[in-house]
């Protein structure tokens, strides 16, 4: 059966920062909502690219060779192995992650306080 998702509402309903909730799977990829505040830890994913689609708020993806600022509607793909540190500019940001597996563990950059 087909299911429609209110992606922005799903992300806003999360209770924990930098955790992810899988909404759906398509073509071997998981579509996951998340919300963040402050920043994660510096990390890289050696086994997968990480795709961010910013839904609300402002986010800066810090990279070792320069930052990328995201506004709602912006999409950024971070290639596997590239070290990065997402930082929320403001109170919180909501986003959609697309990738082959869930990365909401310490290796995925989730800060200890979250």
Coordinates of N, CA, C and O in Angstrom, one line a residue:
X1 N 0.8 -1.2 0.0 CA 0.0 0.0 0.0 C 0.9 1.2 0.0 O 1.9 1.3 0.7
X2 N 0.5 2.2 -0.8 CA 1.2 3.5 -0.8 C 1.0 4.3 0.5 O -0.1 4.3 1.0
X3 N 2.0 5.0 0.9 CA 1.9 5.9 2.1 C 2.5 7.2 1.8 O 3.6 7.3 1.2
X4 N 1.7 8.3 2.1 CA 2.2 9.6 1.9 C 2.8 10.1 3.2 O 2.3 9.8 4.3
X5 N 3.9 10.8 3.2 CA 4.6 11.3 4.4 C 4.6 12.9 4.4 O 4.9 13.5 3.3
X6 N 4.2 13.5 5.5 CA 4.4 14.9 5.7 C 5.8 15.1 6.3 O 6.0 15.0 7.5
X7 N 6.8 15.2 5.4 CA 8.2 15.1 5.8 C 8.5 16.2 6.9 O 9.2 15.9 7.9
X8 N 8.1 17.4 6.6 CA 8.4 18.5 7.6 C 7.8 18.2 9.0 O 8.5 18.4 10.0
X9 N 6.6 17.7 9.0 CA 5.9 17.3 10.3 C 6.6 16.2 10.9 O 6.8 16.2 12.2
X10 N 7.1 15.2 10.2 CA 7.8 14.1 10.7 C 9.1 14.5 11.4 O 9.4 14.1 12.5
X11 N 9.8 15.4 10.7 CA 11.1 15.9 11.3 C 10.8 16.7 12.5 O 11.5 16.6 13.6
X12 N 9.8 17.6 12.5 CA 9.5 18.4 13.6 C 9.1 17.6 14.9 O 9.3 18.0 16.0
X13 N 8.5 16.4 14.6 CA 8.0 15.6 15.7 C 9.1 14.8 16.4 O 8.8 14.2 17.4
X14 N 10.3 14.8 15.9 CA 11.4 14.1 16.6 C 11.7 14.7 18.0 O 11.6 15.9 18.2
X15 N 12.0 13.8 18.9 CA 12.3 14.3 20.3 C 13.8 14.3 20.6 O 14.1 14.9 21.7
X16 N 14.6 13.8 19.8 CA 16.0 13.8 20.1 C 16.8 14.4 18.9 O 16.6 14.0 17.8
X17 N 17.7 15.2 19.2 CA 18.6 15.8 18.2 C 19.6 14.9 17.7 O 20.1 14.0 18.4
X18 N 19.9 15.0 16.4 CA 20.9 14.2 15.6 C 20.5 12.7 15.6 O 21.4 11.9 15.3
X19 N 19.3 12.3 15.9 CA 18.9 11.0 15.7 C 18.1 11.0 14.4 O 17.6 12.0 14.0
X20 N 17.9 9.8 13.8 CA 17.2 9.7 12.6 C 16.0 8.7 12.7 O 16.1 7.8 13.4
X21 N 15.0 9.0 11.9 CA 13.9 8.1 11.8 C 13.7 7.7 10.4 O 13.5 8.6 9.5
X22 N 13.7 6.5 10.1 CA 13.4 6.0 8.7 C 11.9 6.2 8.4 O 11.1 5.7 9.1
X23 N 11.7 6.9 7.3 CA 10.3 7.1 6.8 C 10.0 6.0 5.7 O 8.9 5.5 5.7
X24 N 10.9 5.8 4.8 CA 10.6 4.9 3.7 C 11.9 4.4 3.1 O 13.0 4.9 3.4
X25 N 11.8 3.4 2.2 CA 12.9 2.9 1.5 C 12.6 2.9 0.0 O 11.5 2.6 -0.4
X26 N 13.5 3.3 -0.8 CA 13.3 3.4 -2.3 C 14.7 3.0 -3.0 O 15.7 3.7 -2.6
X27 N 14.6 2.1 -3.9 CA 15.8 1.7 -4.7 C 17.0 1.4 -3.8 O 18.2 1.8 -4.1
X28 N 16.8 0.8 -2.7 CA 17.9 0.4 -1.8 C 18.4 1.5 -0.9 O 19.4 1.3 -0.2
X29 N 17.8 2.7 -0.9 CA 18.1 3.8 -0.1 C 17.1 4.0 1.0 O 15.9 3.9 0.7
X30 N 17.5 4.4 2.2 CA 16.6 4.8 3.2 C 16.4 6.3 3.2 O 17.4 7.1 2.9
X31 N 15.2 6.8 3.4 CA 14.8 8.2 3.5 C 14.5 8.4 4.9 O 13.6 7.9 5.5
X32 N 15.4 9.3 5.6 CA 15.4 9.4 7.0 C 15.2 10.9 7.4 O 15.9 11.8 6.8
X33 N 14.3 11.2 8.3 CA 14.2 12.6 8.8 C 15.1 12.7 10.1 O 15.3 11.7 10.8
X34 N 15.5 13.9 10.3 CA 16.4 14.2 11.5 C 16.2 15.7 11.8 O 15.7 16.5 11.0
X35 N 16.6 16.0 13.0 CA 16.7 17.4 13.4 C 17.9 17.6 14.2 O 18.4 16.7 14.9
X36 N 18.5 18.8 14.1 CA 19.8 19.0 14.7 C 19.8 20.4 15.4 O 19.0 21.3 15.1
X37 N 20.7 20.5 16.4 CA 21.0 21.8 17.0 C 22.5 21.8 17.3 O 23.1 20.7 17.4
X38 N 23.0 23.0 17.4 CA 24.5 23.1 17.6 C 25.2 22.3 16.6 O 25.1 22.6 15.4
X39 N 26.0 21.3 16.9 CA 26.8 20.6 15.9 C 27.0 19.1 16.3 O 26.9 18.8 17.4
X40 N 27.4 18.3 15.3 CA 27.8 17.0 15.5 C 29.3 17.0 15.8 O 29.9 18.1 15.9
X41 N 29.9 15.9 15.9 CA 31.4 15.8 15.9 C 31.9 15.6 14.5 O 31.2 15.2 13.6
X42 N 33.2 15.9 14.3 CA 33.8 15.7 13.0 C 33.8 14.2 12.7 O 34.1 13.4 13.6
X43 N 33.4 13.8 11.5 CA 33.3 12.4 11.2 C 33.3 12.2 9.7 O 33.1 13.2 8.9
X44 N 33.5 11.0 9.2 CA 33.4 10.6 7.8 C 32.7 9.3 7.8 O 32.7 8.5 8.7
X45 N 32.1 9.0 6.6 CA 31.4 7.7 6.4 C 32.2 7.0 5.3 O 32.1 7.4 4.1
X46 N 33.0 6.0 5.6 CA 33.8 5.3 4.6 C 33.1 4.4 3.7 O 33.5 4.1 2.6
X47 N 31.8 4.1 4.1 CA 31.1 3.1 3.4 C 29.9 3.7 2.5 O 29.2 3.0 1.9
X48 N 29.7 5.0 2.6 CA 28.6 5.6 1.9 C 28.7 7.1 1.8 O 29.3 7.8 2.6
X49 N 28.0 7.6 0.7 CA 27.8 9.0 0.6 C 26.7 9.4 1.6 O 25.9 8.6 2.0
X50 N 26.7 10.7 1.9 CA 25.6 11.2 2.8 C 24.9 12.4 2.1 O 25.6 13.3 1.7
X51 N 23.6 12.3 1.9 CA 22.9 13.3 1.2 C 22.0 14.0 2.2 O 21.2 13.4 2.9
X52 N 22.1 15.4 2.2 CA 21.3 16.2 3.1 C 20.3 17.0 2.2 O 20.8 17.7 1.2
X53 N 19.0 17.1 2.6 CA 18.1 18.0 2.0 C 17.5 18.8 3.2 O 16.8 18.2 4.0
X54 N 17.9 20.1 3.2 CA 17.4 20.9 4.4 C 16.0 21.3 4.2 O 15.6 21.8 3.2
X55 N 15.2 21.0 5.2 CA 13.8 21.3 5.2 C 13.4 22.7 5.9 O 12.6 23.4 5.4
X56 N 14.1 22.9 7.0 CA 13.9 24.2 7.7 C 15.1 24.6 8.5 O 15.9 23.7 8.9
X57 N 15.2 25.8 8.8 CA 16.4 26.3 9.6 C 17.5 26.6 8.7 O 17.4 26.7 7.4
X58 N 18.7 26.8 9.3 CA 19.9 27.0 8.5 C 21.0 26.1 9.1 O 21.1 25.8 10.3
X59 N 21.8 25.6 8.1 CA 22.8 24.6 8.5 C 24.1 24.9 7.7 O 24.0 25.3 6.6
X60 N 25.2 24.7 8.4 CA 26.5 24.8 7.7 C 27.1 23.5 7.8 O 27.3 22.9 8.9
X61 N 27.5 22.9 6.6 CA 28.3 21.7 6.6 C 29.8 22.1 6.6 O 30.2 22.7 5.6
X62 N 30.4 21.9 7.7 CA 31.8 22.3 7.8 C 32.7 21.2 7.2 O 32.5 20.0 7.5
X63 N 33.6 21.6 6.3 CA 34.5 20.7 5.6 C 35.9 21.2 5.9 O 36.1 22.4 6.2
X64 N 36.9 20.3 5.8 CA 38.2 20.7 6.1 C 38.8 21.8 5.1 O 39.6 22.5 5.5
X65 N 38.2 21.8 3.9 CA 38.7 22.8 3.0 C 37.7 23.9 2.7 O 37.8 24.6 1.7
X66 N 36.7 24.1 3.6 CA 35.7 25.2 3.5 C 34.3 24.8 3.8 O 34.0 23.6 3.8
X67 N 33.5 25.7 4.2 CA 32.1 25.5 4.7 C 31.1 25.6 3.5 O 31.3 26.4 2.6
X68 N 30.0 24.9 3.6 CA 28.9 25.0 2.7 C 27.7 25.4 3.5 O 27.3 24.6 4.4
X69 N 27.1 26.5 3.2 CA 25.9 27.0 3.9 C 24.7 26.5 3.2 O 24.6 26.5 2.0
X70 N 23.7 25.9 4.0 CA 22.5 25.4 3.4 C 21.3 26.2 4.0 O 21.2 26.5 5.2
X71 N 20.4 26.4 3.1 CA 19.1 27.1 3.4 C 18.0 26.1 3.0 O 18.2 25.2 2.2
X72 N 16.7 26.3 3.5 CA 15.7 25.4 3.2 C 15.6 25.2 1.6 O 15.6 26.1 0.9
X73 N 15.5 23.9 1.3 CA 15.4 23.5 -0.1 C 16.7 23.1 -0.7 O 16.8 22.6 -1.8
X74 N 17.8 23.4 0.0 CA 19.2 23.1 -0.6 C 19.5 21.6 -0.3 O 19.1 21.0 0.7
X75 N 20.2 21.0 -1.3 CA 20.6 19.6 -1.3 C 22.1 19.6 -1.4 O 22.7 20.3 -2.2
X76 N 22.7 18.7 -0.6 CA 24.2 18.6 -0.6 C 24.5 17.1 -0.5 O 24.0 16.4 0.4
X77 N 25.4 16.6 -1.3 CA 25.9 15.2 -1.2 C 27.3 15.3 -0.8 O 28.1 15.9 -1.4
X78 N 27.6 14.6 0.3 CA 29.0 14.5 0.8 C 29.5 13.2 0.4 O 28.9 12.2 0.9
X79 N 30.5 13.1 -0.4 CA 31.0 11.8 -0.9 C 31.6 11.0 0.3 O 32.1 11.6 1.3
X80 N 31.5 9.7 0.1 CA 32.1 8.8 1.2 C 33.5 9.2 1.4 O 34.3 9.5 0.5
X81 N 33.9 9.1 2.7 CA 35.3 9.3 3.1 C 35.6 10.8 3.4 O 36.7 11.1 3.9
X82 N 34.7 11.7 3.0 CA 35.0 13.1 3.3 C 34.6 13.5 4.7 O 33.5 13.4 5.1
X83 N 35.6 14.0 5.4 CA 35.3 14.4 6.8 C 34.5 15.7 6.8 O 34.7 16.6 6.1
X84 N 33.5 15.7 7.7 CA 32.5 16.8 7.8 C 32.0 16.9 9.2 O 32.1 16.0 10.0
X85 N 31.4 18.1 9.4 CA 30.8 18.4 10.7 C 29.6 19.3 10.5 O 29.8 20.5 10.4
X86 N 28.4 18.8 10.5 CA 27.2 19.6 10.3 C 27.0 20.5 11.6 O 27.2 20.0 12.7
X87 N 26.7 21.8 11.3 CA 26.4 22.7 12.4 C 25.2 23.5 12.1 O 25.0 24.0 11.0
X88 N 24.3 23.6 13.1 CA 23.0 24.3 12.9 C 23.3 25.7 13.3 O 23.8 26.0 14.4
X89 N 22.9 26.7 12.5 CA 23.0 28.1 12.7 C 21.6 28.6 13.1 O 20.8 28.9 12.3
X90 N 21.4 28.7 14.4 CA 20.1 29.0 15.0 C 19.7 28.0 16.0 O 20.5 27.2 16.5
X91 N 18.4 27.9 16.3 CA 17.9 27.0 17.4 C 17.9 25.6 16.9 O 18.4 24.7 17.6
X92 N 17.3 25.3 15.8 CA 17.3 23.9 15.3 C 17.1 23.9 13.8 O 16.5 24.9 13.2
X93 N 17.4 22.8 13.1 CA 17.2 22.6 11.7 C 16.6 21.2 11.5 O 16.9 20.3 12.2
X94 N 15.7 21.1 10.5 CA 15.1 19.8 10.2 C 15.6 19.5 8.8 O 15.7 20.3 7.9
X95 N 15.9 18.2 8.6 CA 16.4 17.8 7.3 C 16.1 16.3 7.0 O 15.7 15.5 7.8
X96 N 16.2 16.0 5.7 CA 16.0 14.6 5.2 C 17.4 14.1 4.8 O 18.2 14.8 4.1
X97 N 17.7 12.9 5.2 CA 18.9 12.2 4.8 C 18.6 11.1 3.9 O 17.6 10.4 4.2
X98 N 19.4 10.9 2.9 CA 19.2 9.8 2.0 C 20.4 9.0 1.9 O 21.5 9.5 1.6
X99 N 20.3 7.7 2.1 CA 21.5 6.8 2.1 C 21.2 5.4 2.3 O 20.1 5.0 2.7
X100 N 22.2 4.5 2.1 CA 21.9 3.1 2.2 C 21.8 2.5 3.6 O 21.3 1.4 3.8
X101 N 22.2 3.2 4.7 CA 22.0 2.7 6.0 C 21.9 3.8 7.0 O 22.3 5.0 6.8
X102 N 21.4 3.5 8.2 CA 21.3 4.5 9.3 C 22.6 4.8 9.9 O 23.4 3.8 10.2
X103 N 22.9 6.0 10.1 CA 24.2 6.4 10.7 C 24.1 7.2 12.0 O 24.8 8.1 12.2
X104 N 23.0 6.9 12.8 CA 22.8 7.7 13.9 C 23.5 7.2 15.2 O 22.9 7.1 16.3
X105 N 24.7 6.8 15.0 CA 25.5 6.3 16.2 C 26.7 7.2 16.3 O 26.9 8.2 15.6
X106 N 27.6 6.9 17.3 CA 28.7 7.7 17.5 C 29.6 7.8 16.3 O 30.2 8.9 16.0
X107 N 29.7 6.8 15.5 CA 30.5 6.8 14.3 C 29.9 7.8 13.3 O 30.6 8.3 12.4
X108 N 28.6 8.0 13.4 CA 28.0 8.9 12.5 C 28.0 10.4 12.9 O 27.3 11.2 12.4
X109 N 28.7 10.7 14.0 CA 28.9 12.1 14.4 C 28.0 12.5 15.5 O 28.0 13.7 15.9
X110 N 27.1 11.7 15.9 CA 26.1 12.1 17.0 C 26.9 12.5 18.2 O 27.7 11.7 18.7
X111 N 26.7 13.7 18.7 CA 27.4 14.2 19.9 C 26.9 13.4 21.2 O 25.8 13.0 21.3
X112 N 27.8 13.3 22.2 CA 27.6 12.6 23.4 C 26.4 13.2 24.2 O 25.6 12.5 24.8
X113 N 26.2 14.6 24.1 CA 25.1 15.2 24.8 C 23.7 14.9 24.3 O 22.7 15.1 24.9
X114 N 23.6 14.4 23.0 CA 22.3 14.2 22.4 C 21.7 12.9 22.8 O 22.3 11.9 22.8

